[in-house]
XYZ file of C-alpha atoms in Angstrom:
730
model
C 12.367 3.659 -17.453
C 9.355 5.415 -18.996
C 8.416 9.108 -18.602
C 5.044 10.762 -19.140
C 5.083 14.549 -19.543
C 1.904 16.491 -19.033
C 1.279 18.899 -21.956
C 1.206 22.353 -20.376
C 0.935 25.963 -21.343
C 4.340 27.524 -20.885
C 5.373 30.977 -19.879
C 8.696 32.568 -19.144
C 9.368 33.844 -15.681
C 12.474 35.402 -14.253
C 14.814 33.044 -12.408
C 15.359 34.266 -8.885
C 18.935 33.131 -8.487
C 20.379 36.547 -9.466
C 18.017 39.344 -8.430
C 18.347 43.114 -8.624
C 16.044 44.437 -5.946
C 17.122 48.048 -5.993
C 14.036 49.166 -7.907
C 11.620 46.386 -6.937
C 12.163 44.490 -10.202
C 13.773 41.137 -10.737
C 16.307 40.222 -13.354
C 17.938 36.901 -14.330
C 20.920 35.781 -16.300
C 18.920 32.905 -17.814
C 15.299 32.012 -18.300
C 13.409 29.041 -16.874
C 10.310 27.546 -18.420
C 7.720 26.813 -15.718
C 4.125 25.734 -15.825
C 1.292 28.188 -15.526
C -0.161 26.048 -12.773
C -0.048 27.772 -9.401
C -1.524 24.904 -7.423
C 1.821 23.400 -6.465
C 1.569 24.613 -2.934
C 5.087 23.979 -1.647
C 7.767 26.671 -1.999
C 11.395 25.878 -1.514
C 11.661 27.883 1.663
C 9.516 29.126 4.526
C 10.202 32.215 6.624
C 10.875 30.352 9.847
C 13.118 27.739 8.311
C 15.610 29.783 6.265
C 16.938 32.780 8.162
C 19.518 33.751 5.524
C 17.036 35.114 3.002
C 16.476 38.833 3.395
C 12.863 39.996 3.847
C 13.187 42.690 1.165
C 14.200 40.051 -1.415
C 11.281 37.807 -0.384
C 8.876 40.750 -0.721
C 10.157 41.660 -4.200
C 9.822 38.136 -5.643
C 6.974 37.831 -8.196
C 4.041 36.459 -6.233
C 3.331 33.592 -8.653
C 6.807 32.143 -8.300
C 6.353 31.248 -4.632
C 4.031 28.309 -5.248
C 5.429 27.059 -8.506
C 8.173 24.616 -7.434
C 6.843 21.091 -7.976
C 7.121 18.564 -5.185
C 8.613 15.175 -6.033
C 6.661 12.151 -4.826
C 8.899 9.098 -4.842
C 6.854 5.930 -4.562
C 7.901 2.329 -4.186
C 6.470 -0.910 -2.892
C 7.857 -1.295 0.603
C 9.333 0.806 3.404
C 12.517 -1.243 3.154
C 12.964 0.015 -0.397
C 12.252 3.582 0.781
C 14.945 3.139 3.385
C 17.498 2.183 0.707
C 16.558 5.122 -1.555
C 16.889 7.571 1.383
C 20.394 6.218 2.142
C 21.373 6.881 -1.471
C 19.915 10.366 -1.388
C 21.854 11.215 1.763
C 25.087 10.426 -0.132
C 24.305 12.968 -2.887
C 24.623 16.761 -3.077
C 20.834 16.965 -2.638
C 20.973 15.741 0.918
C 19.723 19.136 2.176
C 16.359 18.803 0.433
C 13.408 18.790 2.790
C 12.142 15.231 2.688
C 9.140 13.566 4.273
C 8.304 9.897 4.655
C 4.651 8.871 4.788
C 4.012 5.678 6.623
C 1.175 3.920 8.366
C 0.678 3.901 12.109
C 2.132 0.371 12.221
C 5.491 1.952 11.413
C 5.223 5.284 13.256
C 2.886 4.926 16.272
C 4.803 4.920 19.580
C 1.768 4.352 21.801
C 1.413 1.299 24.060
C -2.048 -0.226 24.231
C -1.316 -1.631 27.696
C -1.356 1.899 29.139
C -4.948 2.564 28.089
C -6.600 -0.810 27.484
C -4.620 -3.643 29.108
C -7.734 -5.830 28.879
C -8.005 -5.503 25.100
C -5.802 -7.128 22.516
C -5.604 -4.844 19.469
C -4.966 -6.289 16.062
C -3.180 -3.173 14.889
C -1.887 0.240 15.922
C -4.514 1.779 13.623
C -7.353 0.301 15.744
C -5.725 1.626 18.936
C -5.173 5.053 17.479
C -8.719 5.399 16.210
C -10.157 4.407 19.559
C -7.977 6.886 21.420
C -8.891 9.782 19.088
C -12.629 8.992 18.777
C -14.499 10.747 21.666
C -17.327 8.230 21.421
C -15.028 5.246 21.725
C -13.236 6.832 24.676
C -16.536 7.423 26.435
C -17.697 3.863 25.867
C -14.377 2.464 27.018
C -14.330 4.744 30.075
C -17.725 3.396 31.134
C -16.716 -0.198 30.481
C -13.391 0.013 32.292
C -14.749 2.339 34.999
C -11.939 4.838 34.658
C -11.308 8.029 32.682
C -9.795 7.424 29.249
C -8.034 10.486 27.931
C -7.009 11.111 24.365
C -3.602 9.870 23.269
C -0.966 11.822 25.161
C 1.401 11.806 22.169
C -1.271 13.156 19.851
C -2.101 15.935 22.277
C 1.283 17.365 21.533
C -0.021 17.435 17.983
C 3.377 16.666 16.561
C 4.278 20.309 17.376
C 7.732 19.383 18.570
C 8.566 17.599 15.330
C 6.357 19.420 12.861
C 8.839 21.779 11.126
C 12.227 21.285 9.538
C 13.640 23.987 11.783
C 12.683 21.876 14.769
C 14.222 18.767 13.213
C 17.501 20.602 12.614
C 17.460 21.877 16.203
C 17.195 18.310 17.463
C 19.954 17.029 15.138
C 17.703 15.273 12.595
C 18.885 15.788 8.969
C 16.605 17.179 6.259
C 16.636 13.790 4.564
C 15.482 11.499 7.358
C 14.192 7.953 7.685
C 11.286 6.542 9.688
C 13.666 5.376 12.438
C 14.894 8.961 12.868
C 11.432 10.442 13.310
C 10.242 7.627 15.614
C 13.300 7.996 17.808
C 12.710 11.763 18.014
C 9.022 11.254 18.749
C 9.827 9.004 21.717
C 12.402 11.494 22.987
C 10.180 14.559 22.673
C 6.939 12.771 23.617
C 5.285 13.713 20.342
C 3.399 11.703 17.728
C 5.572 10.822 14.707
C 2.533 9.849 12.587
C 0.786 13.193 12.815
C 4.133 15.047 12.981
C 5.087 13.766 9.527
C 1.708 14.900 8.157
C 2.556 18.393 9.300
C 6.051 18.158 7.786
C 4.390 17.130 4.515
C 3.096 20.678 4.066
C 6.553 22.118 3.384
C 8.400 19.047 2.003
C 10.246 19.182 -1.314
C 10.452 15.400 -1.787
C 7.975 12.917 -0.338
C 8.668 9.189 0.001
C 5.747 6.776 0.346
C 4.423 3.362 -0.645
C 2.805 3.720 -4.013
C -0.728 2.884 -2.880
C -0.672 6.291 -1.113
C -0.527 7.921 -4.583
C -2.419 5.443 -6.735
C -5.372 4.661 -4.490
C -7.840 7.587 -4.606
C -9.265 6.798 -1.191
C -5.889 6.808 0.545
C -4.851 9.876 -1.396
C -7.850 11.857 -0.214
C -7.547 10.575 3.329
C -3.955 11.833 3.427
C -5.045 15.024 1.675
C -2.344 14.707 -0.976
C -2.609 17.409 -3.626
C -0.752 16.195 -6.687
C -1.696 18.804 -9.231
C 1.391 20.188 -10.946
C 3.779 17.911 -9.076
C 6.123 15.089 -10.171
C 5.631 11.405 -9.400
C 8.429 8.838 -9.593
C 7.280 5.241 -9.282
C 10.073 2.814 -8.503
C 9.492 -0.904 -8.975
C 6.780 0.179 -11.443
C 6.299 -3.295 -12.867
C 3.542 -3.601 -10.253
C 1.679 -0.450 -11.245
C -0.887 -2.208 -13.478
C -2.013 -4.437 -10.599
C -1.976 -1.525 -8.197
C -4.217 0.571 -10.458
C -6.673 -2.270 -10.983
C -6.795 -2.924 -7.247
C -7.374 0.780 -6.492
C -10.359 0.821 -8.878
C -11.789 -2.415 -7.477
C -13.975 -2.946 -4.413
C -14.976 -5.810 -2.100
C -18.216 -5.154 -0.254
C -18.764 -7.359 2.765
C -22.508 -7.378 3.513
C -21.943 -7.701 7.243
C -19.774 -4.590 7.372
C -22.199 -2.753 5.094
C -25.062 -3.499 7.467
C -23.011 -2.189 10.340
C -22.396 1.024 8.475
C -26.098 1.233 7.748
C -26.883 0.829 11.471
C -24.341 3.583 12.204
C -26.061 6.001 9.875
C -29.506 5.084 11.207
C -28.372 5.719 14.769
C -27.195 9.243 13.858
C -30.366 9.890 11.918
C -32.570 8.929 14.878
C -30.493 10.806 17.427
C -30.161 14.029 15.379
C -33.874 14.080 14.551
C -33.612 16.517 11.661
C -30.768 15.294 9.461
C -32.142 13.569 6.347
C -28.608 13.060 5.091
C -27.984 10.042 7.328
C -31.438 8.670 6.631
C -30.724 8.660 2.903
C -27.318 7.092 3.464
C -28.879 4.273 5.526
C -31.584 3.782 2.910
C -29.047 3.530 0.069
C -27.006 0.915 1.969
C -30.214 -0.906 2.832
C -31.310 -1.038 -0.818
C -27.871 -2.188 -1.857
C -28.052 -4.920 0.771
C -31.473 -5.996 -0.603
C -29.913 -6.328 -4.059
C -27.253 -8.618 -2.576
C -29.889 -10.698 -0.805
C -31.899 -11.074 -3.990
C -28.918 -12.167 -6.036
C -27.676 -14.446 -3.254
C -30.958 -16.395 -3.416
C -30.078 -17.354 -7.029
C -27.013 -19.290 -5.871
C -27.940 -22.989 -5.933
C -24.625 -24.865 -6.035
C -21.735 -24.789 -3.604
C -18.186 -26.092 -3.636
C -16.392 -28.182 -1.010
C -15.758 -25.060 1.021
C -19.483 -24.217 1.291
C -18.959 -21.398 -1.137
C -21.319 -20.366 -3.976
C -20.449 -17.871 -6.721
C -22.375 -15.853 -9.339
C -20.927 -13.224 -11.625
C -22.112 -10.682 -14.184
C -20.791 -7.970 -16.460
C -20.658 -4.433 -15.150
C -23.342 -3.233 -17.587
C -25.779 -5.968 -16.445
C -25.138 -5.041 -12.823
C -25.825 -1.339 -13.468
C -29.101 -2.197 -15.172
C -30.146 -4.417 -12.221
C -29.214 -1.706 -9.730
C -31.931 0.505 -11.154
C -34.561 -2.033 -10.117
C -33.496 -1.706 -6.446
C -33.204 2.065 -6.171
C -29.414 2.162 -6.259
C -28.996 3.365 -9.857
C -27.058 6.361 -11.109
C -29.429 9.049 -9.834
C -29.568 7.467 -6.392
C -25.783 7.187 -6.368
C -25.310 10.867 -7.171
C -27.437 11.789 -4.161
C -25.584 9.182 -2.069
C -22.257 10.716 -3.073
C -23.313 14.219 -1.993
C -24.578 12.790 1.301
C -21.209 11.015 1.782
C -19.448 14.359 1.377
C -21.713 15.836 4.063
C -21.088 12.917 6.439
C -17.351 13.104 5.968
C -17.436 16.858 6.560
C -19.401 16.297 9.777
C -16.804 13.790 10.968
C -13.944 16.186 10.176
C -15.794 18.983 12.011
C -16.323 16.777 15.051
C -12.644 15.768 15.118
C -11.616 19.410 14.728
C -14.050 20.407 17.489
C -12.667 17.726 19.796
C -9.108 18.943 19.070
C -10.077 22.576 19.753
C -11.683 21.603 23.051
C -8.570 19.736 24.023
C -6.399 22.712 23.192
C -8.608 25.015 25.304
C -8.547 22.459 28.113
C -4.723 22.432 28.015
C -4.550 26.233 28.335
C -6.959 26.182 31.325
C -5.015 23.386 32.941
C -1.816 25.440 32.718
C -3.577 28.309 34.529
C -5.578 26.389 37.140
C -3.347 23.432 37.831
C -5.160 20.648 39.733
C -8.537 22.442 39.718
C -9.449 21.094 36.298
C -11.372 17.923 37.280
C -14.759 19.589 36.871
C -13.778 21.030 33.519
C -12.830 17.545 32.268
C -16.143 16.094 33.372
C -18.167 18.910 31.797
C -16.190 18.658 28.569
C -16.954 14.968 28.174
C -20.646 15.597 28.830
C -20.859 18.234 26.100
C -19.587 15.814 23.408
C -22.398 14.076 21.562
C -21.164 10.517 20.935
C -23.566 9.950 18.002
C -23.138 13.170 15.994
C -20.906 11.659 13.282
C -20.053 8.364 11.607
C -17.317 6.022 12.783
C -14.016 5.773 10.982
C -15.047 2.339 9.702
C -18.158 3.761 8.135
C -16.091 6.583 6.698
C -13.739 4.098 5.027
C -16.614 2.038 3.557
C -18.507 5.100 2.281
C -15.343 6.606 0.752
C -14.533 3.320 -1.003
C -18.029 2.971 -2.454
C -17.966 6.587 -3.718
C -14.523 6.180 -5.303
C -15.170 2.910 -7.103
C -18.812 3.520 -8.048
C -17.797 6.866 -9.623
C -15.701 4.875 -12.093
C -18.235 2.053 -12.280
C -21.001 4.385 -13.466
C -18.681 6.347 -15.785
C -19.599 5.792 -19.448
C -15.899 5.523 -20.260
C -15.262 2.639 -17.846
C -18.543 0.797 -17.283
C -17.475 -1.909 -19.745
C -14.248 -2.411 -17.790
C -15.847 -4.068 -14.725
C -16.825 -7.574 -13.779
C -19.006 -8.191 -10.721
C -19.088 -11.377 -8.694
C -21.051 -12.408 -5.625
C -19.554 -14.953 -3.210
C -21.824 -16.582 -0.631
C -19.832 -18.333 2.032
C -20.427 -20.090 5.366
C -18.518 -18.434 8.216
C -18.207 -18.943 11.942
C -19.519 -16.003 13.893
C -19.096 -15.291 17.615
C -22.240 -14.343 19.506
C -22.456 -12.837 22.988
C -25.216 -13.516 25.488
C -24.903 -9.959 26.727
C -24.026 -6.774 24.880
C -20.595 -5.378 25.674
C -19.818 -1.718 25.800
C -16.414 -1.455 24.164
C -16.320 -0.800 20.461
C -12.950 -1.470 18.941
C -11.675 -3.368 15.954
C -11.951 -1.902 12.491
C -12.684 1.703 13.254
C -15.210 0.966 15.969
C -17.397 -1.734 14.422
C -16.235 -4.896 16.135
C -17.000 -5.464 19.782
C -14.243 -6.775 21.962
C -13.345 -6.819 25.617
C -12.208 -8.962 28.493
C -15.147 -11.402 28.288
C -14.817 -14.611 26.286
C -17.345 -15.354 23.536
C -20.249 -17.469 24.767
C -21.324 -19.012 21.489
C -19.992 -19.666 17.990
C -22.347 -20.477 15.114
C -22.064 -20.896 11.382
C -23.740 -18.123 9.429
C -23.965 -17.188 5.715
C -22.249 -14.049 4.596
C -22.146 -12.379 1.159
C -19.226 -10.528 -0.392
C -19.646 -8.614 -3.637
C -16.524 -7.856 -5.706
C -16.433 -5.053 -8.249
C -13.369 -6.098 -10.284
C -11.777 -3.426 -12.490
C -10.024 -4.913 -15.506
C -8.608 -1.669 -16.923
C -5.778 -0.012 -14.955
C -6.212 3.156 -17.080
C -9.395 3.876 -15.074
C -7.161 5.041 -12.175
C -4.113 6.092 -14.154
C -6.132 8.533 -16.295
C -6.823 10.738 -13.286
C -3.188 10.732 -12.231
C -1.814 11.672 -15.661
C -4.324 14.476 -16.097
C -3.304 16.001 -12.782
C 0.458 15.757 -12.337
C 3.286 17.468 -14.219
C 5.340 14.321 -14.895
C 5.148 10.648 -14.108
C 8.374 8.596 -14.239
C 8.115 4.833 -14.142
C 11.288 2.936 -13.340
C 12.081 -0.723 -12.826
C 14.468 -3.348 -13.985
C 11.537 -5.353 -15.338
C 9.379 -2.919 -17.258
C 9.920 -4.628 -20.619
C 8.019 -4.986 -22.832
C 7.195 -1.279 -22.738
C 4.350 -1.669 -25.186
C 2.198 -3.517 -22.668
C 2.523 -0.680 -20.165
C 1.454 1.891 -22.679
C -1.598 -0.089 -23.761
C -2.639 -1.170 -20.284
C -2.254 2.305 -18.754
C -3.736 4.036 -21.838
C -0.762 6.392 -21.929
C 2.006 7.120 -24.356
C 5.446 7.504 -22.753
C 7.457 9.643 -25.171
C 10.732 9.107 -23.246
C 11.825 5.545 -22.699
C 15.127 3.953 -21.727
C 16.133 0.265 -21.723
C 19.670 -0.046 -20.359
C 22.128 -2.886 -20.137
C 23.496 -4.008 -16.785
C 26.465 -2.175 -15.277
C 28.476 -5.364 -14.703
C 30.808 -7.221 -17.037
C 29.793 -10.568 -18.541
C 32.223 -12.545 -16.417
C 30.573 -11.327 -13.206
C 27.345 -13.254 -13.733
C 27.019 -16.850 -14.846
C 23.585 -17.780 -16.220
C 22.437 -21.298 -17.148
C 19.276 -23.363 -17.519
C 18.950 -26.740 -15.828
C 16.677 -29.131 -17.678
C 17.365 -32.389 -15.903
C 18.577 -33.233 -12.405
C 21.606 -35.246 -11.281
C 19.629 -38.477 -11.741
C 18.468 -37.558 -15.261
C 14.851 -36.715 -14.262
C 13.159 -34.102 -16.386
C 12.611 -30.892 -14.362
C 9.550 -29.615 -16.191
C 7.681 -27.619 -13.558
C 4.176 -27.960 -14.915
C 1.416 -28.812 -12.471
C 1.140 -32.485 -13.366
C 4.869 -33.007 -12.643
C 5.465 -31.114 -9.423
C 3.237 -33.478 -7.422
C 5.422 -36.478 -8.279
C 8.075 -37.725 -5.825
C 10.547 -38.004 -8.717
C 10.336 -34.293 -9.424
C 10.412 -33.332 -5.734
C 13.412 -35.536 -4.955
C 15.317 -34.360 -8.056
C 14.787 -30.727 -7.190
C 16.202 -31.426 -3.736
C 19.300 -32.962 -5.274
C 19.793 -29.942 -7.489
C 19.714 -27.633 -4.471
C 22.071 -29.923 -2.581
C 24.603 -29.699 -5.400
C 24.237 -25.916 -5.661
C 24.697 -25.411 -1.895
C 27.741 -27.677 -1.877
C 29.477 -25.575 -4.551
C 28.216 -22.019 -3.976
C 29.526 -20.231 -0.844
C 27.588 -17.965 1.499
C 23.981 -17.141 0.626
C 21.706 -18.901 -1.872
C 18.168 -17.828 -2.780
C 15.687 -20.285 -4.260
C 12.410 -18.913 -5.672
C 9.336 -21.069 -6.219
C 5.955 -20.323 -7.885
C 3.877 -20.698 -4.712
C 3.851 -21.327 -0.966
C 2.025 -24.574 -1.696
C 4.947 -25.937 -3.717
C 7.493 -24.649 -1.176
C 5.689 -26.455 1.640
C 5.345 -29.589 -0.410
C 9.045 -29.765 -1.232
C 10.072 -28.862 2.317
C 7.915 -31.631 3.825
C 9.120 -34.175 1.294
C 12.783 -33.366 1.930
C 12.175 -33.571 5.628
C 10.705 -37.032 5.188
C 13.501 -38.347 2.946
C 16.361 -36.876 5.040
C 17.525 -34.545 2.296
C 16.621 -31.501 4.399
C 18.984 -32.685 7.130
C 21.772 -32.947 4.539
C 21.053 -29.410 3.321
C 21.159 -28.065 6.880
C 24.593 -29.616 7.379
C 25.843 -27.405 4.532
C 23.685 -24.265 4.988
C 21.043 -23.039 7.330
C 17.708 -23.562 5.536
C 14.955 -20.946 5.968
C 11.520 -20.439 4.409
C 9.823 -17.178 3.568
C 6.999 -16.583 6.036
C 3.482 -15.877 4.956
C 3.128 -13.148 7.539
C 5.094 -9.969 6.940
C 5.618 -9.263 10.643
C 7.813 -12.373 10.918
C 10.160 -11.409 8.124
C 12.422 -8.888 9.891
C 13.538 -11.355 12.561
C 14.072 -14.113 9.968
C 16.150 -11.812 7.788
C 18.407 -11.002 10.727
C 18.975 -14.754 11.226
C 19.700 -15.190 7.523
C 22.307 -12.426 7.413
C 23.895 -13.824 10.589
C 24.060 -17.305 9.056
C 25.649 -15.903 5.903
C 28.315 -14.238 8.032
C 28.745 -17.366 10.083
C 28.205 -15.505 13.352
C 26.894 -18.486 15.303
C 29.232 -21.184 14.102
C 27.976 -24.312 12.402
C 27.275 -24.247 8.646
C 28.682 -21.136 6.987
C 26.000 -19.813 4.716
C 22.221 -20.019 4.301
C 19.620 -21.216 1.846
C 16.444 -19.085 1.684
C 13.426 -20.781 0.109
C 11.112 -18.015 -1.175
C 8.215 -17.364 -3.535
C 7.951 -15.211 -6.626
C 6.020 -11.960 -6.004
C 6.758 -12.286 -2.268
C 8.639 -9.902 -0.008
C 11.962 -11.620 -0.574
C 11.747 -11.068 -4.312
C 11.475 -7.294 -3.987
C 13.107 -4.587 -1.964
C 15.453 -6.546 0.323
C 19.226 -6.264 0.236
C 20.948 -9.411 -1.016
C 24.148 -7.789 -2.269
C 27.521 -9.522 -2.165
C 27.667 -12.630 -0.005
C 23.980 -12.457 0.822
C 23.133 -13.952 -2.591
C 25.903 -15.578 -4.539
C 23.366 -17.642 -6.420
C 19.696 -17.405 -7.331
C 17.903 -20.612 -8.205
C 14.649 -19.984 -10.161
C 12.339 -22.984 -9.993
C 9.657 -23.183 -12.706
C 7.933 -20.324 -14.532
C 5.702 -18.252 -12.249
C 2.510 -18.010 -14.251
C -0.367 -16.457 -12.256
C -2.986 -18.902 -10.996
C -5.323 -19.202 -13.972
C -8.157 -20.334 -11.698
C -8.288 -17.035 -9.866
C -11.275 -14.930 -10.854
C -9.223 -11.826 -11.452
C -6.756 -13.629 -13.734
C -9.452 -15.462 -15.696
C -11.564 -12.334 -16.282
C -8.551 -10.221 -17.152
C -7.505 -12.701 -19.859
C -11.039 -12.712 -21.246
C -11.169 -8.924 -21.110
C -7.930 -8.499 -23.068
C -9.010 -11.075 -25.677
C -12.248 -9.126 -26.157
C -10.755 -5.642 -26.337
C -7.204 -6.156 -27.605
C -8.069 -4.746 -31.033
C -10.227 -1.699 -30.129
C -8.105 -0.728 -27.074
C -4.724 -1.833 -28.407
C -4.251 -4.330 -25.539
C -2.124 -7.451 -25.671
C -4.156 -10.642 -26.259
C -4.991 -12.446 -23.030
C -2.394 -15.160 -23.410
C 0.416 -12.679 -24.085
C -0.619 -10.612 -21.089
C -0.605 -13.790 -18.984
C 2.933 -14.687 -20.092
C 4.271 -11.209 -19.401
C 3.024 -11.361 -15.816
C 5.054 -14.537 -15.358
C 8.318 -13.127 -16.745
C 8.054 -9.887 -14.871
C 7.828 -11.856 -11.619
C 10.719 -14.089 -12.743
C 12.991 -11.182 -13.745
C 12.259 -9.416 -10.467
C 13.442 -12.457 -8.505
C 16.544 -12.879 -10.662
C 17.473 -9.282 -9.932
C 18.163 -10.146 -6.277
C 21.545 -11.586 -7.302
C 23.557 -8.705 -8.756
C 23.073 -5.460 -6.797
C 26.050 -3.263 -7.778
C 28.839 -2.967 -10.341
C 31.312 -5.005 -8.306
C 28.891 -7.767 -7.322
C 29.025 -11.263 -8.813
C 26.975 -14.435 -8.741
C 25.186 -17.245 -10.596
C 21.653 -17.563 -11.904
C 20.139 -21.000 -12.474
C 16.859 -21.395 -14.347
C 15.646 -24.804 -13.228
C 12.992 -25.958 -15.707
C 13.300 -27.761 -19.031
C 10.953 -25.255 -20.620
C 13.775 -22.691 -20.548
C 15.391 -24.633 -23.372
C 12.703 -23.206 -25.679
C 13.615 -19.907 -27.358
C 10.115 -18.481 -26.732
C 10.682 -18.823 -22.982
C 14.119 -17.295 -23.155
C 12.767 -14.204 -24.944
C 10.888 -13.189 -21.799
C 14.115 -12.646 -19.813
C 15.220 -9.078 -19.163
C 17.782 -7.483 -21.472
C 20.278 -7.168 -18.627
């Protein structure tokens, strides 16, 4: 665990636990030190939610104390981990704290696309929601489907039935609730859980969310999260370096950029007098010209019809000036983006206000509102603001380019251009429904008439310094607490994040030594060396020997066994080989064999089958073997306590793919700057990434003080002391 404390000016204020209000003054038996920052906008109580507090006491409280209580933002990687933390919080004496869980529409939307658009297959709940809330999309879809499309009926309740903690208590929902609780209530009360939680956020004392909500500036602004003066706890913080680099990086797809340009041009032409959208379109057009010019320099292509060029960030900035997209042009672009986003917010607010007025009139006039509905739809200009897709793209460009042009970080970027052949669907006639990513992609009941190969360009602005994002966080919040079982070595976190953590704790495990048996396996039952380097894993000798090791483990170990591998490629290779040799059949006679799916939406059903097999619910083999990958969903956040994982088999050492552009450039960056920035040399950084992933997977085995199990490190390289030193202290 590592804790960053924001240096603050301190002042003494009177604690309000013991107040004398007889003369309008407040007294306290003890003093509390609190920050002089009044931006923490969440008090512990609100008038309508705590009826026990007397008005005269509330009125006599010093005004500045009401907004001083910091909110705790608890972040972790997955919603499954959030669910586990909430269960633990419910067992404590703090189970009356007002909590809020932030989640995507995929987890909280209760709408059914078949009600509105049965002819359209939506890829996500987000696409559906955006179409139902966008008046332009509703109008286009109404014309196409030849029927009136109203705004989402759940949203029209505005979350009002589940928007305060008083309402939650009235309906039997505890202050500390989980996503399932709020979704169930939303269905019962016919009210949107997604927007309801955003209203609950305003008075929450502790907020749970995936950590990209806090780390990614674009998501943070979209959710309107104000972090100044508050406390952030990042669980599973071994991933925070990658998360920060990703948040400061950007992939620009030229096709999407041209769609955004067309969107801005359309508004410019329809509005007639708004130069803002004309300038936005011109900036995107000039940026597209830069991409075209650089794309023409690509002369060689790989077997996938892919060509790549790359440059330093400083070279790219210099070349931007030649195309009219330099720093001065970007500063104007950024202001224009703010205007466009404000216009979109105003249009959405206007649409919501009209809907509210329409509801009031409906209540008074009953069935005589048909004319009002028709007139309301006519008044709405469908081209007065950008689409949500354009909003996302413009916001991302502004966020990343602000860092990219910053003198402090311009040496921390590497830019690459990938030109690739893609299959594109063409229609012989234009269709009227705009769905897909925020309204860009056309879709509908018609089948595509033609598919052709076309070239597309994608530009990646790769940030190599996680401090570029972390600097803003640490300068804003009161405290940041990083916690994980695999933070070590702490030094790398401090250097990578550019932050000193004055409070650090490295603890031993809570179990006794006889509860966990750890060993390395260098050779298999047949004496074959189990060195998991690339040149060995493709041999049948290695693949067959690894299967024999697992067969022996599954024969001896009861219940659940987890086996982690460096990649899906190796997992598939071993599985196919064992299927061919008959070894897979022998494994299935002992335990039910399962493989971690690549798609996250398939995991929940598979996990239910795994737990059932461990319990022996369906007869047959008692127990299960789960083949998984390091850095996958199985390695983090899922519950494998007790019989669910009596052994963890760790195959190989999970070094990152050194051929990946991000890994290669990060190693080079650290080698170049390790002295002046205090970073670890590239090779040391590379090794640490492997052992963090390894230790995270090993941690699936022992989950509480009474748990027990075995850990097997299957690779002859673990015999070397240098490879043992990377294992966690616990």
